PDB file of C-alpha atoms in Angstrom:
ATOM      1  CA  MET J   1      29.407 -34.014 -69.153  1.00 93.00           C
ATOM      2  CA  ARG J   2      25.738 -34.050 -67.910  1.00 97.00           C
ATOM      3  CA  ILE J   3      25.299 -31.914 -64.858  1.00 97.00           C
ATOM      4  CA  ILE J   4      22.192 -31.541 -62.605  1.00 98.00           C
ATOM      5  CA  CYS J   5      22.017 -28.580 -60.279  1.00 97.00           C
ATOM      6  CA  CYS J   6      19.451 -28.556 -57.506  1.00 97.00           C
ATOM      7  CA  TYR J   7      17.992 -25.299 -56.283  1.00 96.00           C
ATOM      8  CA  LYS J   8      15.289 -24.016 -53.826  1.00 96.00           C
ATOM      9  CA  LEU J   9      12.665 -21.360 -54.306  1.00 94.00           C
ATOM     10  CA  VAL J  10      12.487 -19.285 -50.873  1.00 92.00           C
ATOM     11  CA  VAL J  11      10.669 -16.209 -49.508  1.00 88.00           C
ATOM     12  CA  ASP J  12      12.534 -12.960 -49.845  1.00 86.00           C
ATOM     13  CA  GLU J  13      13.598 -12.230 -46.441  1.00 84.00           C
ATOM     14  CA  GLN J  14      12.972  -8.400 -47.008  1.00 84.00           C
ATOM     15  CA  ASP J  15       9.438  -9.164 -47.155  1.00 83.00           C
ATOM     16  CA  ILE J  16       9.132 -11.168 -43.873  1.00 83.00           C
ATOM     17  CA  ARG J  17       7.370  -9.236 -41.089  1.00 86.00           C
ATOM     18  CA  VAL J  18       7.471 -10.071 -37.271  1.00 84.00           C
ATOM     19  CA  ASN J  19       3.884 -10.079 -35.592  1.00 85.00           C
ATOM     20  CA  THR J  20       3.395  -8.845 -31.981  1.00 80.00           C
ATOM     21  CA  ASP J  21       3.683 -12.462 -30.691  1.00 82.00           C
ATOM     22  CA  ARG J  22       7.031 -13.009 -32.415  1.00 84.00           C
ATOM     23  CA  SER J  23       5.578 -15.078 -35.067  1.00 81.00           C
ATOM     24  CA  LEU J  24       6.615 -14.518 -38.772  1.00 81.00           C
ATOM     25  CA  SER J  25       4.136 -13.369 -41.281  1.00 79.00           C
ATOM     26  CA  PHE J  26       4.767 -14.186 -45.182  1.00 81.00           C
ATOM     27  CA  ASP J  27       1.720 -12.509 -46.430  1.00 85.00           C
ATOM     28  CA  GLY J  28       2.560 -10.780 -49.605  1.00 82.00           C
ATOM     29  CA  ALA J  29       6.091 -11.932 -49.653  1.00 86.00           C
ATOM     30  CA  GLN J  30       7.722 -12.479 -52.929  1.00 89.00           C
ATOM     31  CA  TRP J  31       9.527 -15.737 -53.809  1.00 91.00           C
ATOM     32  CA  LYS J  32      13.187 -15.963 -55.376  1.00 93.00           C
ATOM     33  CA  ILE J  33      15.843 -18.457 -55.996  1.00 94.00           C
ATOM     34  CA  GLY J  34      17.946 -19.237 -52.907  1.00 93.00           C
ATOM     35  CA  LEU J  35      20.981 -17.046 -52.680  1.00 93.00           C
ATOM     36  CA  TYR J  36      23.467 -19.914 -52.297  1.00 94.00           C
ATOM     37  CA  ASP J  37      21.746 -21.989 -55.004  1.00 95.00           C
ATOM     38  CA  LEU J  38      22.653 -19.183 -57.482  1.00 96.00           C
ATOM     39  CA  ASN J  39      26.457 -20.109 -56.833  1.00 96.00           C
ATOM     40  CA  ALA J  40      25.658 -23.707 -57.661  1.00 96.00           C
ATOM     41  CA  VAL J  41      23.775 -22.882 -60.787  1.00 97.00           C
ATOM     42  CA  GLU J  42      26.715 -20.601 -61.778  1.00 97.00           C
ATOM     43  CA  ALA J  43      29.431 -23.399 -61.044  1.00 97.00           C
ATOM     44  CA  GLY J  44      27.373 -25.934 -63.021  1.00 96.00           C
ATOM     45  CA  LYS J  45      27.148 -23.496 -65.967  1.00 97.00           C
ATOM     46  CA  GLN J  46      30.812 -22.647 -66.022  1.00 96.00           C
ATOM     47  CA  LEU J  47      31.879 -26.299 -65.934  1.00 96.00           C
ATOM     48  CA  ALA J  48      29.202 -27.092 -68.646  1.00 96.00           C
ATOM     49  CA  GLU J  49      30.901 -24.266 -70.752  1.00 95.00           C
ATOM     50  CA  LYS J  50      34.499 -25.888 -70.137  1.00 95.00           C
ATOM     51  CA  THR J  51      33.508 -29.489 -70.937  1.00 94.00           C
ATOM     52  CA  GLY J  52      30.970 -28.912 -73.716  1.00 94.00           C
ATOM     53  CA  GLY J  53      28.374 -30.565 -71.499  1.00 95.00           C
ATOM     54  CA  THR J  54      24.732 -29.795 -70.431  1.00 97.00           C
ATOM     55  CA  LEU J  55      23.296 -28.255 -67.392  1.00 97.00           C
ATOM     56  CA  THR J  56      19.707 -29.194 -66.109  1.00 98.00           C
ATOM     57  CA  ALA J  57      18.159 -27.389 -63.268  1.00 98.00           C
ATOM     58  CA  LEU J  58      15.933 -29.377 -60.793  1.00 98.00           C
ATOM     59  CA  SER J  59      13.654 -28.389 -57.787  1.00 97.00           C
ATOM     60  CA  ALA J  60      10.997 -29.794 -55.316  1.00 95.00           C
ATOM     61  CA  GLY J  61       8.624 -28.001 -53.669  1.00 92.00           C
ATOM     62  CA  GLY J  62       4.989 -26.639 -53.496  1.00 91.00           C
ATOM     63  CA  ASP J  63       2.818 -25.043 -56.238  1.00 91.00           C
ATOM     64  CA  ILE J  64       5.047 -22.020 -56.365  1.00 92.00           C
ATOM     65  CA  LEU J  65       7.431 -23.965 -58.625  1.00 94.00           C
ATOM     66  CA  GLN J  66       4.752 -23.667 -61.422  1.00 93.00           C
ATOM     67  CA  ASN J  67       5.200 -19.775 -61.389  1.00 94.00           C
ATOM     68  CA  SER J  68       6.250 -19.018 -65.022  1.00 94.00           C
ATOM     69  CA  LYS J  69       8.266 -15.884 -63.955  1.00 95.00           C
ATOM     70  CA  LEU J  70      10.297 -18.160 -61.630  1.00 95.00           C
ATOM     71  CA  LYS J  71      10.937 -20.724 -63.980  1.00 96.00           C
ATOM     72  CA  LYS J  72      12.287 -18.077 -66.510  1.00 95.00           C
ATOM     73  CA  ALA J  73      14.366 -16.695 -63.747  1.00 95.00           C
ATOM     74  CA  ILE J  74      16.362 -19.834 -63.320  1.00 96.00           C
ATOM     75  CA  LEU J  75      16.527 -20.973 -67.003  1.00 97.00           C
ATOM     76  CA  SER J  76      17.869 -17.536 -67.754  1.00 96.00           C
ATOM     77  CA  ARG J  77      20.910 -18.239 -65.677  1.00 95.00           C
ATOM     78  CA  GLY J  78      22.193 -20.853 -67.864  1.00 94.00           C
ATOM     79  CA  PRO J  79      20.380 -24.428 -67.527  1.00 96.00           C
ATOM     80  CA  ASP J  80      19.551 -25.972 -70.687  1.00 97.00           C
ATOM     81  CA  ALA J  81      16.264 -27.466 -69.276  1.00 97.00           C
ATOM     82  CA  LEU J  82      14.180 -27.441 -66.124  1.00 97.00           C
ATOM     83  CA  PHE J  83      12.711 -30.441 -64.112  1.00 97.00           C
ATOM     84  CA  THR J  84      10.524 -29.629 -60.992  1.00 97.00           C
ATOM     85  CA  VAL J  85       8.501 -31.936 -58.531  1.00 95.00           C
ATOM     86  CA  SER J  86       5.584 -29.727 -57.568  1.00 93.00           C
ATOM     87  CA  ASP J  87       3.355 -31.110 -54.927  1.00 90.00           C
ATOM     88  CA  GLY J  88       1.403 -29.767 -51.981  1.00 86.00           C
ATOM     89  CA  ALA J  89       2.562 -32.728 -49.900  1.00 85.00           C
ATOM     90  CA  ILE J  90       6.260 -31.549 -49.841  1.00 88.00           C
ATOM     91  CA  GLU J  91       5.485 -27.722 -49.545  1.00 84.00           C
ATOM     92  CA  GLU J  92       6.790 -27.905 -45.913  1.00 82.00           C
ATOM     93  CA  ALA J  93       9.254 -30.919 -46.356  1.00 85.00           C
ATOM     94  CA  ASP J  94      12.209 -31.339 -44.258  1.00 88.00           C
ATOM     95  CA  THR J  95      15.831 -32.123 -45.492  1.00 91.00           C
ATOM     96  CA  HIS J  96      15.278 -35.800 -45.648  1.00 91.00           C
ATOM     97  CA  LEU J  97      12.036 -35.809 -47.459  1.00 91.00           C
ATOM     98  CA  THR J  98      13.380 -33.091 -49.917  1.00 93.00           C
ATOM     99  CA  ALA J  99      16.563 -35.290 -50.587  1.00 94.00           C
ATOM    100  CA  ARG J 100      14.351 -38.400 -51.113  1.00 94.00           C
ATOM    101  CA  VAL J 101      12.263 -36.602 -53.679  1.00 95.00           C
ATOM    102  CA  LEU J 102      15.128 -34.968 -55.404  1.00 96.00           C
ATOM    103  CA  ALA J 103      17.110 -38.341 -55.551  1.00 96.00           C
ATOM    104  CA  GLY J 104      13.803 -40.034 -56.941  1.00 95.00           C
ATOM    105  CA  ALA J 105      13.736 -37.357 -59.613  1.00 96.00           C
ATOM    106  CA  ILE J 106      17.404 -37.624 -60.465  1.00 97.00           C
ATOM    107  CA  GLY J 107      16.872 -41.366 -60.967  1.00 94.00           C
ATOM    108  CA  LYS J 108      14.020 -40.841 -63.188  1.00 95.00           C
ATOM    109  CA  MET J 109      15.879 -38.121 -65.462  1.00 95.00           C
ATOM    110  CA  GLY J 110      18.299 -40.555 -66.832  1.00 92.00           C
ATOM    111  CA  PRO J 111      22.168 -40.793 -66.929  1.00 95.00           C
ATOM    112  CA  PHE J 112      24.167 -38.078 -65.405  1.00 96.00           C
ATOM    113  CA  ASP J 113      27.742 -37.246 -64.347  1.00 96.00           C
ATOM    114  CA  LEU J 114      27.523 -34.776 -61.498  1.00 97.00           C
ATOM    115  CA  VAL J 115      24.814 -33.313 -59.137  1.00 97.00           C
ATOM    116  CA  ILE J 116      25.695 -29.770 -57.774  1.00 97.00           C
ATOM    117  CA  CYS J 117      24.161 -28.271 -54.658  1.00 96.00           C
ATOM    118  CA  GLY J 118      24.656 -25.142 -52.762  1.00 95.00           C
ATOM    119  CA  GLU J 119      26.254 -25.261 -49.337  1.00 92.00           C
ATOM    120  CA  GLY J 120      22.862 -24.789 -47.751  1.00 89.00           C
ATOM    121  CA  SER J 121      19.374 -23.318 -48.345  1.00 88.00           C
ATOM    122  CA  ALA J 122      18.919 -19.560 -47.984  1.00 84.00           C
ATOM    123  CA  ASP J 123      15.951 -20.221 -45.514  1.00 84.00           C
ATOM    124  CA  LEU J 124      16.965 -23.082 -43.126  1.00 81.00           C
ATOM    125  CA  TYR J 125      20.664 -23.404 -44.058  1.00 84.00           C
ATOM    126  CA  ALA J 126      20.957 -27.021 -42.782  1.00 88.00           C
ATOM    127  CA  GLY J 127      23.538 -28.096 -45.237  1.00 88.00           C
ATOM    128  CA  GLN J 128      22.087 -31.515 -45.326  1.00 92.00           C
ATOM    129  CA  VAL J 129      20.184 -32.168 -48.419  1.00 95.00           C
ATOM    130  CA  GLY J 130      23.253 -32.540 -50.927  1.00 95.00           C
ATOM    131  CA  PRO J 131      24.757 -35.120 -48.624  1.00 96.00           C
ATOM    132  CA  GLN J 132      21.652 -37.082 -48.196  1.00 96.00           C
ATOM    133  CA  ILE J 133      21.103 -37.136 -51.987  1.00 97.00           C
ATOM    134  CA  GLY J 134      24.475 -38.691 -52.436  1.00 96.00           C
ATOM    135  CA  GLN J 135      23.820 -41.207 -49.809  1.00 96.00           C
ATOM    136  CA  LEU J 136      20.360 -42.139 -51.307  1.00 96.00           C
ATOM    137  CA  LEU J 137      22.297 -42.340 -54.805  1.00 96.00           C
ATOM    138  CA  GLY J 138      25.006 -44.355 -53.393  1.00 96.00           C
ATOM    139  CA  LEU J 139      27.373 -41.817 -54.570  1.00 96.00           C
ATOM    140  CA  PRO J 140      30.549 -39.945 -53.219  1.00 94.00           C
ATOM    141  CA  VAL J 141      29.935 -36.397 -51.676  1.00 95.00           C
ATOM    142  CA  LEU J 142      32.189 -33.579 -51.237  1.00 94.00           C
ATOM    143  CA  ASN J 143      30.954 -30.473 -49.548  1.00 93.00           C
ATOM    144  CA  ALA J 144      32.762 -27.118 -48.913  1.00 92.00           C
ATOM    145  CA  VAL J 145      33.915 -27.080 -52.618  1.00 95.00           C
ATOM    146  CA  CYS J 146      35.348 -23.754 -53.659  1.00 94.00           C
ATOM    147  CA  ARG J 147      36.776 -24.590 -57.018  1.00 95.00           C
ATOM    148  CA  ILE J 148      35.974 -27.145 -59.753  1.00 95.00           C
ATOM    149  CA  GLU J 149      38.132 -27.942 -62.778  1.00 94.00           C
ATOM    150  CA  PRO J 150      37.733 -30.763 -65.393  1.00 93.00           C
ATOM    151  CA  ALA J 151      40.449 -33.596 -64.836  1.00 90.00           C
ATOM    152  CA  ALA J 152      41.426 -36.606 -66.510  1.00 84.00           C
ATOM    153  CA  ALA J 153      39.815 -38.907 -64.056  1.00 80.00           C
ATOM    154  CA  GLY J 154      36.913 -36.822 -63.794  1.00 90.00           C
ATOM    155  CA  LEU J 155      36.994 -33.493 -61.533  1.00 94.00           C
ATOM    156  CA  ARG J 156      39.785 -31.708 -59.609  1.00 94.00           C
ATOM    157  CA  LEU J 157      38.214 -30.078 -56.655  1.00 95.00           C
ATOM    158  CA  GLU J 158      39.414 -27.697 -53.773  1.00 94.00           C
ATOM    159  CA  ARG J 159      37.756 -27.615 -50.519  1.00 91.00           C
ATOM    160  CA  ALA J 160      37.912 -24.600 -48.226  1.00 84.00           C
ATOM    161  CA  LEU J 161      38.704 -25.521 -44.547  1.00 84.00           C
ATOM    162  CA  GLU J 162      39.324 -23.710 -41.519  1.00 83.00           C
ATOM    163  CA  ASP J 163      43.143 -24.252 -41.389  1.00 85.00           C
ATOM    164  CA  GLY J 164      43.864 -24.756 -45.229  1.00 85.00           C
ATOM    165  CA  VAL J 165      42.580 -25.969 -48.620  1.00 87.00           C
ATOM    166  CA  GLU J 166      42.199 -29.695 -49.542  1.00 92.00           C
ATOM    167  CA  ILE J 167      42.673 -30.946 -53.254  1.00 93.00           C
ATOM    168  CA  HIS J 168      40.818 -33.715 -54.494  1.00 92.00           C
ATOM    169  CA  GLU J 169      40.518 -35.640 -57.947  1.00 93.00           C
ATOM    170  CA  ILE J 170      37.378 -37.639 -58.079  1.00 92.00           C
ATOM    171  CA  ASP J 171      35.693 -40.155 -60.384  1.00 93.00           C
ATOM    172  CA  LEU J 172      32.329 -39.444 -61.617  1.00 94.00           C
ATOM    173  CA  PRO J 173      29.258 -39.747 -61.028  1.00 95.00           C
ATOM    174  CA  ALA J 174      29.449 -37.721 -57.757  1.00 96.00           C
ATOM    175  CA  VAL J 175      27.554 -35.101 -55.853  1.00 97.00           C
ATOM    176  CA  VAL J 176      29.470 -31.679 -55.003  1.00 96.00           C
ATOM    177  CA  CYS J 177      28.151 -29.052 -52.627  1.00 96.00           C
ATOM    178  CA  VAL J 178      29.668 -25.764 -53.331  1.00 96.00           C
ATOM    179  CA  THR J 179      30.392 -22.576 -51.165  1.00 94.00           C
ATOM    180  CA  SER J 180      29.386 -19.072 -51.726  1.00 93.00           C
ATOM    181  CA  ASP J 181      33.045 -18.279 -52.469  1.00 92.00           C
ATOM    182  CA  ILE J 182      33.171 -20.273 -55.609  1.00 94.00           C
ATOM    183  CA  ASN J 183      31.956 -17.662 -58.110  1.00 95.00           C
ATOM    184  CA  LEU J 184      29.981 -14.471 -58.733  1.00 94.00           C
ATOM    185  CA  PRO J 185      26.689 -15.494 -60.116  1.00 94.00           C
ATOM    186  CA  ARG J 186      26.086 -13.863 -63.567  1.00 90.00           C
ATOM    187  CA  ILE J 187      23.130 -11.450 -63.921  1.00 93.00           C
ATOM    188  CA  PRO J 188      21.122 -12.591 -67.022  1.00 93.00           C
ATOM    189  CA  GLY J 189      20.598  -9.904 -69.888  1.00 93.00           C
ATOM    190  CA  MET J 190      17.474  -9.520 -72.017  1.00 93.00           C
ATOM    191  CA  LYS J 191      18.785 -12.111 -74.499  1.00 94.00           C
ATOM    192  CA  GLU J 192      19.017 -14.816 -71.921  1.00 93.00           C
ATOM    193  CA  ILE J 193      15.546 -13.869 -70.474  1.00 93.00           C
ATOM    194  CA  LEU J 194      13.792 -14.077 -73.830  1.00 93.00           C
ATOM    195  CA  ALA J 195      15.542 -17.314 -74.461  1.00 94.00           C
ATOM    196  CA  ALA J 196      14.454 -18.786 -71.105  1.00 94.00           C
ATOM    197  CA  GLY J 197      10.961 -18.903 -72.382  1.00 91.00           C
ATOM    198  CA  ARG J 198      11.965 -21.317 -75.189  1.00 94.00           C
ATOM    199  CA  LYS J 199      13.883 -23.973 -73.131  1.00 96.00           C
ATOM    200  CA  PRO J 200      12.073 -27.248 -72.198  1.00 96.00           C
ATOM    201  CA  THR J 201      10.490 -27.760 -68.841  1.00 96.00           C
ATOM    202  CA  THR J 202       9.223 -30.865 -67.316  1.00 96.00           C
ATOM    203  CA  GLU J 203       6.767 -31.031 -64.389  1.00 96.00           C
ATOM    204  CA  TRP J 204       6.065 -34.196 -62.022  1.00 95.00           C
ATOM    205  CA  THR J 205       4.177 -34.957 -59.021  1.00 93.00           C
ATOM    206  CA  LEU J 206       5.127 -37.403 -56.390  1.00 93.00           C
ATOM    207  CA  ALA J 207       2.890 -39.883 -57.992  1.00 92.00           C
ATOM    208  CA  ASP J 208       5.021 -39.605 -61.170  1.00 92.00           C
ATOM    209  CA  LEU J 209       7.945 -40.629 -58.981  1.00 92.00           C
ATOM    210  CA  GLY J 210       6.278 -43.480 -57.369  1.00 89.00           C
ATOM    211  CA  LEU J 211       6.705 -41.536 -54.020  1.00 86.00           C
ATOM    212  CA  ALA J 212       4.283 -40.620 -51.243  1.00 76.00           C
ATOM    213  CA  GLY J 213       4.721 -37.259 -49.309  1.00 64.00           C
ATOM    214  CA  GLY J 214       3.680 -38.415 -45.796  1.00 64.00           C
ATOM    215  CA  PRO J 215       4.391 -36.465 -42.597  1.00 60.00           C
ATOM    216  CA  ALA J 216       7.872 -34.923 -42.483  1.00 64.00           C
ATOM    217  CA  ALA J 217      10.354 -36.749 -40.190  1.00 69.00           C
ATOM    218  CA  THR J 218      10.980 -33.500 -38.406  1.00 76.00           C
ATOM    219  CA  GLU J 219       8.196 -31.578 -36.515  1.00 75.00           C
ATOM    220  CA  ILE J 220       8.548 -27.738 -36.421  1.00 77.00           C
ATOM    221  CA  VAL J 221       7.084 -26.739 -33.161  1.00 80.00           C
ATOM    222  CA  ALA J 222       7.354 -23.048 -33.689  1.00 77.00           C
ATOM    223  CA  THR J 223       9.286 -20.417 -35.635  1.00 79.00           C
ATOM    224  CA  LEU J 224       9.640 -17.142 -33.668  1.00 82.00           C
ATOM    225  CA  ALA J 225      11.748 -13.923 -33.996  1.00 81.00           C
ATOM    226  CA  PRO J 226      14.289 -13.286 -31.045  1.00 83.00           C
ATOM    227  CA  GLU J 227      12.747 -11.198 -28.411  1.00 82.00           C
ATOM    228  CA  GLN J 228      13.478  -7.489 -28.684  1.00 79.00           C
ATOM    229  CA  VAL J 229      15.676  -6.157 -25.671  1.00 79.00           C
ATOM    230  CA  ASP J 230      15.836  -2.404 -25.167  1.00 79.00           C
ATOM    231  CA  ARG J 231      19.005  -0.900 -25.302  1.00 79.00           C
ATOM    232  CA  LYS J 232      20.752  -0.110 -22.063  1.00 75.00           C
ATOM    233  CA  ARG J 233      22.427   3.016 -23.226  1.00 78.00           C
ATOM    234  CA  ILE J 234      25.708   2.331 -21.235  1.00 78.00           C
ATOM    235  CA  ILE J 235      28.579   4.470 -22.586  1.00 79.00           C
ATOM    236  CA  LEU J 236      32.020   3.325 -21.450  1.00 76.00           C
ATOM    237  CA  GLU J 237      35.144   5.383 -21.957  1.00 78.00           C
ATOM    238  CA  GLY J 238      38.601   5.419 -20.785  1.00 78.00           C
ATOM    239  CA  GLU J 239      41.494   2.772 -20.408  1.00 75.00           C
ATOM    240  CA  ASP J 240      39.282   0.442 -18.298  1.00 75.00           C
ATOM    241  CA  ALA J 241      36.437   0.260 -20.822  1.00 78.00           C
ATOM    242  CA  VAL J 242      37.427  -3.166 -22.154  1.00 79.00           C
ATOM    243  CA  ASP J 243      37.288  -4.705 -18.769  1.00 80.00           C
ATOM    244  CA  GLU J 244      33.968  -2.913 -18.020  1.00 79.00           C
ATOM    245  CA  ILE J 245      32.466  -4.224 -21.238  1.00 77.00           C
ATOM    246  CA  PHE J 246      33.536  -7.704 -20.422  1.00 77.00           C
ATOM    247  CA  GLN J 247      31.886  -7.499 -17.036  1.00 77.00           C
ATOM    248  CA  GLN J 248      28.746  -6.169 -18.734  1.00 72.00           C
ATOM    249  CA  ILE J 249      28.575  -9.159 -21.014  1.00 74.00           C
ATOM    250  CA  CYS J 250      29.235 -11.545 -18.216  1.00 76.00           C
ATOM    251  CA  ASN J 251      26.461 -10.295 -16.123  1.00 67.00           C
TER     252      ASN J 251
END
């Protein structure tokens, strides 16, 4: 089975600073693999191990994708190879542009059986890129997947819903978006980290895919931190505390 896992590099939220005007400062912030994407990588690796298949990592973004440390970070977690689409024109891409670039790269990578994405990115958490990739490639998409097992027809999937669990058997190729409950991502050891430097990597630009960046369809007007509100320091005690809390919230 040939599996492609999409991931995104995001700024470490611990390094984000809030300015006095509530704008966010990313100066000096470190980059990392998105938290939910780690579950997707682990799910792809486990499935590749069960089926004797291969796992290829794929990402699209700005120049940060050329960072050798971050390349080793993803390859040390199990993928056999890495493909990146690095271009300044998509550094601030919205979900549609990101999906269009990833779908173009997948089409150029050759035959595949499965595309795995996380349930959402660690920064925007829109949950739209995976379904849009499926639509662009003309493939069925299942999201909220919490379990993946090989089956005679293709895959047996479980979807976690609010009131229960759905079980599906799907043919391949397909696109699957997994939840953070699907697994516990492995922590690479020294052996995996050293081996990551020897794995093949392929770097493309938008021109290599025959695509143009162009303006994103979504315009970001502003990104501001919530307004800080001083504590009212109201202490409620006694049997009527619940009613008083309710009144405080309503007011």
